[in-house]
């Protein structure tokens, strides 16, 4: 009899619990139109790294109206902010991004067509910021309703694309005392894998020479472009002798103005990546030596400036399981006939991966192996400061790669909004699980400590440089 009664209590509790979760899902869903309108405003602003004034302000105002207290201009970055609700432990952080990519302007149409020719949300960060804010607001509402103790913090994190905004925020201790950090990223499917990412260091090498008439007195000139060319030649020889999972890529951002003038200035913008930051550091030192060699051999002078540096993501399996189970509860979405027509026009365009449209309505199996996917993220540094977990949702036509016009296009339609809503709900439910189960936080923390190692001490790949606020100028 007693046993039966206990079983009844457990069943009743589970029912109440899942009703609460269903209520949170419904509450977020009711506000889709409002969140869609904010995301589309940020999509139109399309502001690049550290210049996201309007986007940051709109998110700050949205959270202020909801009763969050906002501290703006943190970590010496005008567009970075932290919005806080509640007090005491546990403290759950939620990351939001909002920077666009230069040169990827695109209309919300299924064919390539520039909107303003300047920049576009080709990584979907307009959705990332708003979806995370929606989650933070839902958690706040739930805390008020239930009297739950603790703190929810929304982090407005600028310049993810090459600016390493979060690294300065970690370096400034803004994540101290946070128990778990939740985030997500727009994508072309729904998953909550415990995967890693590539550590990355980037910067500019500036060569200074001496200009001269290229035909009348070339002997008086020293070509800065020669310095850049000598450097890239050596970089491409170096490729043979680095770990094969390394990635090295560059562009020449300045190479002179006219062939009949020996250029006195030339500039190389370089990225170096590897699944392990130790290899990245070693390759960067090699690059510095290459630059010196190139300058000496060409009679020029070189200066380098580190602009970005991020750790590889540290996955947390305990938290990935929490997020995956909540994503399954939320579920995917079905494309409307109009969205299918839009998608069918995008699918055959160049650059798309093979995929099927039902990916929007599928939650992928949880993968716990921590292989690095192709990209890098400044969430990496956060994940070495606090146990961190993220997911991806289908905000683009399935098969769409990030940083493409196809991503900007779908991100400006309701496909992007529907994917964003999955992320908002999944993050909110995961936060609620953590608030209600201290043992989950403890387990995630034990895993985090085992993986970082007892003697781990955080040292940013950026050294002590100030935020590179003008890296997009
Ligand atoms: Zn990106
Ligand atoms: Zn991104």
Short mmCIF file of C-alpha atoms and ligand atoms in Angstrom, two decimals:
data_model
loop_
_atom_site.label_atom_id
_atom_site.label_comp_id
_atom_site.label_asym_id
_atom_site.label_seq_id
_atom_site.Cartn_x
_atom_site.Cartn_y
_atom_site.Cartn_z
CA UNK A 1 0.00 0.00 0.00
CA UNK A 2 2.75 2.42 1.05
CA UNK A 3 4.76 1.49 -2.04
CA UNK A 4 1.78 2.16 -4.25
CA UNK A 5 1.27 5.55 -2.64
CA UNK A 6 4.92 6.50 -3.29
CA UNK A 7 4.59 5.36 -6.91
CA UNK A 8 1.47 7.50 -7.20
CA UNK A 9 3.36 10.51 -5.81
CA UNK A 10 6.22 10.03 -8.28
CA UNK A 11 3.79 9.72 -11.21
CA UNK A 12 1.89 12.82 -10.09
CA UNK A 13 5.14 14.73 -9.77
CA UNK A 14 6.29 13.72 -13.27
CA UNK A 15 2.94 14.84 -14.67
CA UNK A 16 3.09 18.21 -12.90
CA UNK A 17 6.69 18.61 -14.07
CA UNK A 18 5.95 17.91 -17.72
CA UNK A 19 2.89 20.17 -17.56
CA UNK A 20 5.19 22.97 -16.37
CA UNK A 21 7.49 22.34 -19.29
CA UNK A 22 4.59 22.26 -21.72
CA UNK A 23 3.40 25.54 -20.24
CA UNK A 24 6.83 27.11 -20.82
CA UNK A 25 6.84 25.86 -24.41
CA UNK A 26 3.37 27.37 -24.94
CA UNK A 27 4.34 30.67 -23.35
CA UNK A 28 7.36 31.05 -25.67
CA UNK A 29 5.30 30.04 -28.69
CA UNK A 30 2.67 32.73 -27.95
CA UNK A 31 5.33 35.40 -28.43
CA UNK A 32 6.69 34.17 -31.79
CA UNK A 33 5.46 37.21 -33.75
CA UNK A 34 7.15 39.60 -31.31
CA UNK A 35 10.47 37.71 -31.36
CA UNK A 36 10.30 37.38 -35.13
CA UNK A 37 9.95 41.14 -35.52
CA UNK A 38 13.02 41.80 -33.31
CA UNK A 39 15.08 39.21 -35.19
CA UNK A 40 14.09 40.69 -38.56
CA UNK A 41 15.11 44.18 -37.38
CA UNK A 42 18.56 42.86 -36.47
CA UNK A 43 18.71 40.94 -39.76
CA UNK A 44 18.13 44.25 -41.59
CA UNK A 45 20.64 46.18 -39.47
CA UNK A 46 23.30 43.59 -40.41
CA UNK A 47 25.96 45.27 -38.28
CA UNK A 48 29.49 43.81 -38.34
CA UNK A 49 31.70 43.01 -35.35
CA UNK A 50 31.95 45.69 -32.62
CA UNK A 51 29.72 48.00 -34.67
CA UNK A 52 26.46 46.33 -33.57
CA UNK A 53 25.11 49.44 -31.79
CA UNK A 54 21.49 49.18 -32.93
CA UNK A 55 21.31 45.40 -32.55
CA UNK A 56 22.80 45.44 -29.05
CA UNK A 57 20.55 48.33 -27.98
CA UNK A 58 17.41 46.55 -29.22
CA UNK A 59 18.26 43.39 -27.26
CA UNK A 60 19.11 45.43 -24.16
CA UNK A 61 15.78 47.29 -24.33
CA UNK A 62 13.89 44.03 -24.84
CA UNK A 63 15.43 42.54 -21.69
CA UNK A 64 15.08 45.75 -19.65
CA UNK A 65 11.34 45.86 -20.38
CA UNK A 66 11.13 42.35 -18.96
CA UNK A 67 12.70 43.37 -15.66
CA UNK A 68 16.32 42.39 -16.29
CA UNK A 69 18.98 44.75 -14.97
CA UNK A 70 21.41 45.54 -17.77
CA UNK A 71 25.09 46.45 -17.51
CA UNK A 72 26.31 47.69 -20.88
CA UNK A 73 29.78 48.41 -22.22
CA UNK A 74 31.37 45.56 -20.26
CA UNK A 75 34.94 44.33 -20.94
CA UNK A 76 35.74 47.70 -22.58
CA UNK A 77 33.44 46.83 -25.49
CA UNK A 78 30.64 49.37 -26.16
CA UNK A 79 28.24 46.75 -27.60
CA UNK A 80 28.83 44.02 -24.98
CA UNK A 81 26.38 43.69 -22.09
CA UNK A 82 25.10 41.45 -19.32
CA UNK A 83 21.40 41.32 -18.39
CA UNK A 84 20.62 39.77 -15.00
CA UNK A 85 17.46 38.57 -13.28
CA UNK A 86 17.20 37.07 -9.79
CA UNK A 87 19.86 36.56 -7.15
CA UNK A 88 21.99 33.89 -5.56
CA UNK A 89 22.77 30.35 -6.67
CA UNK A 90 22.45 28.59 -8.98
CA UNK A 91 23.56 30.97 -11.73
CA UNK A 92 22.71 29.98 -15.29
CA UNK A 93 24.21 31.98 -18.17
CA UNK A 94 22.76 32.16 -21.68
CA UNK A 95 24.85 33.49 -24.59
CA UNK A 96 23.51 35.69 -27.37
CA UNK A 97 25.30 36.90 -30.53
CA UNK A 98 24.27 39.55 -33.08
CA UNK A 99 27.12 40.40 -35.47
CA UNK A 100 26.84 40.08 -39.26
CA UNK A 101 29.44 39.21 -41.91
CA UNK A 102 30.92 41.75 -44.33
CA UNK A 103 30.37 41.21 -48.04
CA UNK A 104 27.47 38.81 -47.62
CA UNK A 105 24.50 41.06 -48.21
CA UNK A 106 21.53 39.09 -49.54
CA UNK A 107 17.76 39.58 -49.89
CA UNK A 108 15.30 37.11 -48.34
CA UNK A 109 14.86 35.49 -51.74
CA UNK A 110 15.75 32.02 -53.06
CA UNK A 111 18.13 33.46 -55.66
CA UNK A 112 21.41 35.33 -55.17
CA UNK A 113 20.60 39.04 -54.91
CA UNK A 114 22.39 41.62 -52.79
CA UNK A 115 20.23 43.71 -50.46
CA UNK A 116 22.52 46.64 -49.66
CA UNK A 117 25.90 45.39 -50.81
CA UNK A 118 27.47 45.74 -47.38
CA UNK A 119 26.91 42.91 -44.90
CA UNK A 120 24.51 40.10 -44.10
CA UNK A 121 23.57 37.66 -41.36
CA UNK A 122 25.23 34.67 -43.04
CA UNK A 123 25.83 32.94 -39.69
CA UNK A 124 22.31 33.64 -38.37
CA UNK A 125 23.46 35.61 -35.33
CA UNK A 126 20.34 37.80 -35.53
CA UNK A 127 18.40 34.64 -34.58
CA UNK A 128 21.04 33.54 -32.06
CA UNK A 129 20.66 36.76 -30.04
CA UNK A 130 16.88 36.88 -30.08
CA UNK A 131 16.34 33.13 -29.51
CA UNK A 132 18.59 33.26 -26.45
CA UNK A 133 16.86 36.39 -25.14
CA UNK A 134 13.50 34.63 -25.57
CA UNK A 135 14.84 31.71 -23.51
CA UNK A 136 16.12 34.02 -20.77
CA UNK A 137 12.74 35.79 -20.61
CA UNK A 138 10.87 32.47 -20.40
CA UNK A 139 13.15 31.30 -17.58
CA UNK A 140 12.60 34.60 -15.76
CA UNK A 141 8.79 34.23 -16.08
CA UNK A 142 9.00 30.66 -14.77
CA UNK A 143 11.18 31.77 -11.83
CA UNK A 144 8.67 34.48 -10.91
CA UNK A 145 5.74 32.09 -11.17
CA UNK A 146 7.35 29.31 -9.14
CA UNK A 147 9.40 31.39 -6.71
CA UNK A 148 12.53 29.56 -7.89
CA UNK A 149 15.73 30.90 -6.30
CA UNK A 150 18.78 31.67 -8.39
CA UNK A 151 20.00 33.91 -11.19
CA UNK A 152 19.62 33.90 -14.95
CA UNK A 153 22.17 35.96 -16.90
CA UNK A 154 21.94 36.84 -20.58
CA UNK A 155 25.30 37.68 -22.14
CA UNK A 156 25.20 40.05 -25.11
CA UNK A 157 28.39 38.99 -26.88
CA UNK A 158 29.59 41.04 -29.88
CA UNK A 159 31.99 40.29 -32.71
CA UNK A 160 31.97 36.50 -32.73
CA UNK A 161 33.13 36.52 -36.35
CA UNK A 162 36.86 37.06 -36.01
CA UNK A 163 36.64 39.60 -33.17
CA UNK A 164 36.74 37.09 -30.26
CA UNK A 165 34.31 39.25 -28.24
CA UNK A 166 33.65 36.57 -25.61
CA UNK A 167 37.36 36.11 -24.95
CA UNK A 168 37.60 39.63 -23.49
CA UNK A 169 34.48 38.93 -21.42
CA UNK A 170 36.02 35.72 -20.04
CA UNK A 171 39.33 37.49 -19.46
CA UNK A 172 37.51 40.20 -17.47
CA UNK A 173 35.97 37.60 -15.15
CA UNK A 174 32.38 38.19 -16.29
CA UNK A 175 31.67 34.45 -16.07
CA UNK A 176 33.00 34.04 -12.54
CA UNK A 177 30.44 32.38 -10.27
CA UNK A 178 28.31 31.10 -13.16
CA UNK A 179 27.39 27.40 -12.78
CA UNK A 180 26.45 26.49 -16.35
CA UNK A 181 26.38 28.35 -19.68
CA UNK A 182 23.86 27.51 -22.41
CA UNK A 183 24.06 28.57 -26.04
CA UNK A 184 22.98 27.49 -29.51
CA UNK A 185 23.79 28.16 -33.13
CA UNK A 186 21.70 28.46 -36.29
CA UNK A 187 22.15 25.56 -38.69
CA UNK A 188 20.50 23.30 -41.20
CA UNK A 189 19.39 20.56 -38.78
CA UNK A 190 18.41 20.01 -35.13
CA UNK A 191 21.02 18.46 -32.83
CA UNK A 192 22.60 18.75 -29.38
CA UNK A 193 25.89 16.95 -29.90
CA UNK A 194 28.81 17.15 -27.50
CA UNK A 195 31.18 18.12 -30.29
CA UNK A 196 34.25 20.35 -30.18
CA UNK A 197 35.53 23.10 -32.49
CA UNK A 198 38.87 24.32 -33.78
CA UNK A 199 41.11 26.59 -31.73
CA UNK A 200 41.99 29.59 -33.84
CA UNK A 201 44.46 32.45 -33.84
CA UNK A 202 44.27 35.25 -36.39
CA UNK A 203 45.91 38.53 -37.13
CA UNK A 204 47.46 40.90 -39.61
CA UNK A 205 51.05 41.10 -40.80
CA UNK A 206 51.88 44.58 -42.07
CA UNK A 207 54.91 45.04 -44.30
CA UNK A 208 56.54 48.44 -44.79
CA UNK A 209 58.87 49.12 -47.75
CA UNK A 210 59.96 52.15 -49.77
CA UNK A 211 58.09 53.40 -52.81
CA UNK A 212 59.80 54.31 -56.06
CA UNK A 213 59.02 54.58 -59.78
CA UNK A 214 58.78 50.94 -60.80
CA UNK A 215 60.45 51.56 -64.20
CA UNK A 216 62.62 54.68 -63.75
CA UNK A 217 64.24 53.84 -60.39
CA UNK A 218 63.24 50.42 -59.07
CA UNK A 219 66.65 50.12 -57.38
CA UNK A 220 65.52 52.83 -54.96
CA UNK A 221 62.40 50.91 -53.94
CA UNK A 222 61.75 48.06 -51.54
CA UNK A 223 58.44 46.33 -52.22
CA UNK A 224 56.18 45.66 -49.25
CA UNK A 225 54.22 43.33 -51.54
CA UNK A 226 57.41 41.29 -52.01
CA UNK A 227 57.41 40.86 -48.23
CA UNK A 228 53.84 39.53 -48.29
CA UNK A 229 54.58 37.25 -51.26
CA UNK A 230 57.71 35.85 -49.62
CA UNK A 231 55.69 35.22 -46.48
CA UNK A 232 52.86 33.39 -48.26
CA UNK A 233 55.40 31.31 -50.18
CA UNK A 234 56.97 30.14 -46.93
CA UNK A 235 53.55 29.56 -45.34
CA UNK A 236 52.67 27.22 -48.18
CA UNK A 237 55.95 25.33 -47.69
CA UNK A 238 55.21 25.13 -43.98
CA UNK A 239 51.93 23.32 -44.73
CA UNK A 240 53.83 20.11 -45.48
CA UNK A 241 55.27 20.01 -41.99
CA UNK A 242 52.31 20.76 -39.70
CA UNK A 243 49.73 18.36 -38.22
CA UNK A 244 47.41 17.30 -41.01
CA UNK A 245 44.27 18.48 -39.23
CA UNK A 246 45.63 22.04 -39.20
CA UNK A 247 43.93 24.79 -41.19
CA UNK A 248 45.83 27.81 -42.50
CA UNK A 249 44.13 30.46 -44.64
CA UNK A 250 44.80 34.06 -45.55
CA UNK A 251 43.80 36.99 -47.71
CA UNK A 252 45.94 39.87 -48.91
CA UNK A 253 44.09 42.91 -47.57
CA UNK A 254 46.47 45.39 -49.12
CA UNK A 255 48.92 44.81 -51.98
CA UNK A 256 49.71 48.20 -53.43
CA UNK A 257 47.73 50.53 -55.65
CA UNK A 258 49.38 50.61 -59.08
CA UNK A 259 51.90 48.37 -60.86
CA UNK A 260 54.14 51.32 -61.77
CA UNK A 261 54.65 52.30 -58.12
CA UNK A 262 56.71 50.04 -55.85
CA UNK A 263 54.27 49.54 -52.94
CA UNK A 264 55.49 50.84 -49.60
CA UNK A 265 52.71 49.06 -47.72
CA UNK A 266 51.17 45.59 -47.96
CA UNK A 267 49.13 43.54 -45.51
CA UNK A 268 48.29 39.89 -44.97
CA UNK A 269 45.29 38.76 -42.84
CA UNK A 270 45.93 35.22 -41.61
CA UNK A 271 44.05 32.48 -39.71
CA UNK A 272 45.67 29.41 -38.12
CA UNK A 273 43.50 26.62 -36.71
CA UNK A 274 43.78 23.20 -35.11
CA UNK A 275 41.63 21.04 -32.78
CA UNK A 276 44.17 21.73 -30.02
CA UNK A 277 45.22 25.27 -29.07
CA UNK A 278 48.78 24.17 -28.20
CA UNK A 279 49.39 23.41 -31.88
CA UNK A 280 47.83 26.74 -32.82
CA UNK A 281 50.23 28.58 -30.52
CA UNK A 282 53.22 26.74 -31.99
CA UNK A 283 52.13 27.45 -35.58
CA UNK A 284 51.65 31.13 -34.73
CA UNK A 285 55.22 31.38 -33.40
CA UNK A 286 56.39 29.81 -36.66
CA UNK A 287 54.38 32.45 -38.57
CA UNK A 288 56.10 35.23 -36.63
CA UNK A 289 59.48 33.79 -37.67
CA UNK A 290 58.36 33.47 -41.29
CA UNK A 291 57.32 37.13 -41.25
CA UNK A 292 60.74 38.21 -39.97
CA UNK A 293 62.49 36.06 -42.58
CA UNK A 294 60.32 37.48 -45.35
CA UNK A 295 61.01 41.04 -44.24
CA UNK A 296 64.77 40.51 -44.02
CA UNK A 297 64.97 38.89 -47.44
CA UNK A 298 63.04 41.68 -49.12
CA UNK A 299 64.57 44.65 -47.34
CA UNK A 300 61.27 45.54 -45.70
CA UNK A 301 60.03 45.79 -42.14
CA UNK A 302 57.10 43.86 -40.66
CA UNK A 303 54.74 44.35 -37.72
CA UNK A 304 52.13 41.87 -36.59
CA UNK A 305 48.88 42.41 -34.71
CA UNK A 306 46.86 39.55 -33.20
CA UNK A 307 43.17 40.22 -33.85
CA UNK A 308 41.50 37.01 -32.74
CA UNK A 309 42.27 33.98 -30.63
CA UNK A 310 39.87 31.34 -29.37
CA UNK A 311 40.13 28.01 -27.57
CA UNK A 312 38.65 24.78 -28.89
CA UNK A 313 35.20 23.99 -27.39
CA UNK A 314 35.26 21.77 -24.32
CA UNK A 315 32.21 19.49 -24.64
CA UNK A 316 30.21 18.41 -21.60
CA UNK A 317 28.38 15.09 -22.04
CA UNK A 318 26.25 15.48 -18.90
CA UNK A 319 24.84 18.73 -20.20
CA UNK A 320 24.55 17.52 -23.80
CA UNK A 321 22.23 14.74 -22.59
CA UNK A 322 20.04 17.30 -20.78
CA UNK A 323 19.82 19.48 -23.86
CA UNK A 324 19.18 16.58 -26.21
CA UNK A 325 16.32 15.23 -24.12
CA UNK A 326 14.72 18.68 -24.00
CA UNK A 327 15.12 19.16 -27.72
CA UNK A 328 13.29 15.88 -28.22
CA UNK A 329 10.49 17.21 -26.04
CA UNK A 330 10.28 20.42 -28.10
CA UNK A 331 10.47 18.66 -31.47
CA UNK A 332 11.10 20.05 -34.95
CA UNK A 333 8.77 21.75 -37.43
CA UNK A 334 7.18 21.05 -40.79
CA UNK A 335 7.76 23.42 -43.71
CA UNK A 336 4.62 25.04 -45.17
CA UNK A 337 3.97 24.60 -48.92
CA UNK A 338 5.36 28.12 -49.55
CA UNK A 339 8.49 27.29 -47.55
CA UNK A 340 8.90 24.04 -49.49
CA UNK A 341 8.72 26.04 -52.73
CA UNK A 342 11.36 28.46 -51.38
CA UNK A 343 13.55 25.54 -50.26
CA UNK A 344 13.23 23.73 -53.58
CA UNK A 345 14.64 26.79 -55.35
CA UNK A 346 17.60 26.98 -52.93
CA UNK A 347 18.43 23.23 -52.90
CA UNK A 348 19.99 23.02 -56.42
CA UNK A 349 22.09 26.20 -56.05
CA UNK A 350 25.90 25.82 -55.93
CA UNK A 351 27.50 25.24 -52.54
CA UNK A 352 24.64 23.31 -50.91
CA UNK A 353 25.27 20.01 -49.12
CA UNK A 354 23.15 16.93 -49.74
CA UNK A 355 20.19 16.86 -47.37
CA UNK A 356 16.45 16.28 -47.28
CA UNK A 357 13.77 18.76 -46.30
CA UNK A 358 12.44 16.59 -43.46
CA UNK A 359 15.61 17.53 -41.51
CA UNK A 360 13.65 20.49 -40.09
CA UNK A 361 11.28 18.03 -38.45
CA UNK A 362 13.94 15.60 -37.21
CA UNK A 363 15.96 15.67 -33.99
CA UNK A 364 19.28 13.99 -34.73
CA UNK A 365 20.59 11.18 -32.51
CA UNK A 366 22.85 12.39 -29.72
CA UNK A 367 26.55 11.98 -30.60
CA UNK A 368 28.94 12.08 -27.68
CA UNK A 369 32.27 11.79 -29.50
CA UNK A 370 33.98 15.14 -29.26
CA UNK A 371 35.38 15.57 -32.76
CA UNK A 372 35.92 19.14 -33.94
CA UNK A 373 33.62 20.37 -36.66
CA UNK A 374 35.06 22.68 -39.29
CA UNK A 375 34.62 26.01 -37.57
CA UNK A 376 35.84 27.94 -34.57
CA UNK A 377 33.90 29.91 -31.98
CA UNK A 378 34.71 32.20 -29.09
CA UNK A 379 32.29 30.09 -27.04
CA UNK A 380 35.44 27.92 -26.77
CA UNK A 381 36.95 30.20 -24.13
CA UNK A 382 33.65 30.31 -22.20
CA UNK A 383 33.58 26.50 -22.17
CA UNK A 384 36.98 26.42 -20.40
CA UNK A 385 35.70 28.84 -17.74
CA UNK A 386 32.27 27.29 -17.03
CA UNK A 387 30.61 23.95 -17.95
CA UNK A 388 28.98 24.85 -21.26
CA UNK A 389 26.56 23.21 -23.67
CA UNK A 390 24.95 24.17 -26.96
CA UNK A 391 22.69 22.94 -29.71
CA UNK A 392 22.00 23.64 -33.36
CA UNK A 393 18.60 24.11 -34.91
CA UNK A 394 17.26 24.19 -38.46
CA UNK A 395 17.08 27.90 -39.24
CA UNK A 396 18.18 27.40 -42.86
CA UNK A 397 17.06 25.22 -45.74
CA UNK A 398 18.52 21.77 -44.94
CA UNK A 399 21.94 21.44 -46.61
CA UNK A 400 22.82 25.13 -46.31
CA UNK A 401 26.41 25.87 -45.23
CA UNK A 402 27.13 28.73 -42.82
CA UNK A 403 28.56 31.94 -44.29
CA UNK A 404 26.60 31.61 -47.51
CA UNK A 405 24.02 33.78 -49.28
CA UNK A 406 21.57 30.89 -48.86
CA UNK A 407 21.93 31.23 -45.06
CA UNK A 408 21.21 34.97 -45.16
CA UNK A 409 18.18 34.34 -47.40
CA UNK A 410 16.46 31.70 -45.25
CA UNK A 411 17.46 33.52 -42.06
CA UNK A 412 15.38 36.46 -43.25
CA UNK A 413 12.23 34.30 -43.57
CA UNK A 414 9.96 32.38 -41.24
CA UNK A 415 12.19 29.32 -41.68
CA UNK A 416 14.80 31.13 -39.62
CA UNK A 417 12.21 32.14 -37.03
CA UNK A 418 10.86 28.60 -36.62
CA UNK A 419 14.36 27.23 -36.04
CA UNK A 420 15.02 30.03 -33.55
CA UNK A 421 11.89 29.07 -31.59
CA UNK A 422 13.16 25.48 -31.19
CA UNK A 423 16.38 26.85 -29.72
CA UNK A 424 14.58 29.26 -27.37
CA UNK A 425 12.39 26.45 -26.02
CA UNK A 426 15.21 23.91 -25.74
CA UNK A 427 17.45 26.34 -23.84
CA UNK A 428 14.63 27.44 -21.51
CA UNK A 429 13.71 23.84 -20.63
CA UNK A 430 17.36 22.91 -20.09
CA UNK A 431 17.84 25.89 -17.77
CA UNK A 432 14.75 24.84 -15.80
CA UNK A 433 16.14 21.30 -15.45
CA UNK A 434 19.36 22.75 -14.06
CA UNK A 435 17.60 25.09 -11.64
CA UNK A 436 15.59 22.18 -10.30
CA UNK A 437 18.38 19.60 -10.11
CA UNK A 438 21.51 20.71 -8.29
CA UNK A 439 22.87 17.17 -8.81
CA UNK A 440 22.94 17.80 -12.58
CA UNK A 441 25.02 20.93 -12.06
CA UNK A 442 27.31 19.01 -9.69
CA UNK A 443 27.75 16.18 -12.18
CA UNK A 444 28.50 18.61 -15.02
CA UNK A 445 31.03 20.39 -12.79
CA UNK A 446 32.80 17.14 -11.86
CA UNK A 447 33.06 16.29 -15.59
CA UNK A 448 34.30 19.82 -16.35
CA UNK A 449 37.02 19.61 -13.68
CA UNK A 450 38.14 16.17 -14.83
CA UNK A 451 38.47 17.41 -18.42
CA UNK A 452 40.20 20.72 -17.72
CA UNK A 453 42.61 19.06 -15.28
CA UNK A 454 43.48 20.20 -11.78
CA UNK A 455 46.29 22.59 -12.72
CA UNK A 456 44.52 24.32 -15.64
CA UNK A 457 44.99 28.07 -15.60
CA UNK A 458 43.21 30.16 -18.24
CA UNK A 459 45.45 32.20 -20.50
CA UNK A 460 43.81 33.90 -23.43
CA UNK A 461 45.38 33.44 -26.89
CA UNK A 462 44.98 37.21 -27.23
CA UNK A 463 47.46 37.94 -24.47
CA UNK A 464 46.64 41.26 -22.83
CA UNK A 465 45.67 43.21 -25.95
CA UNK A 466 42.62 45.50 -25.73
CA UNK A 467 39.52 44.58 -27.74
CA UNK A 468 40.26 45.10 -31.46
CA UNK A 469 37.24 47.41 -31.80
CA UNK A 470 38.20 48.58 -35.30
CA UNK A 471 39.07 45.18 -36.85
CA UNK A 472 36.24 45.61 -39.37
CA UNK A 473 37.14 49.17 -40.40
ZN1 LIG B 1 30.16 32.25 -38.49
ZN1 LIG B 2 28.17 31.86 -36.04
#
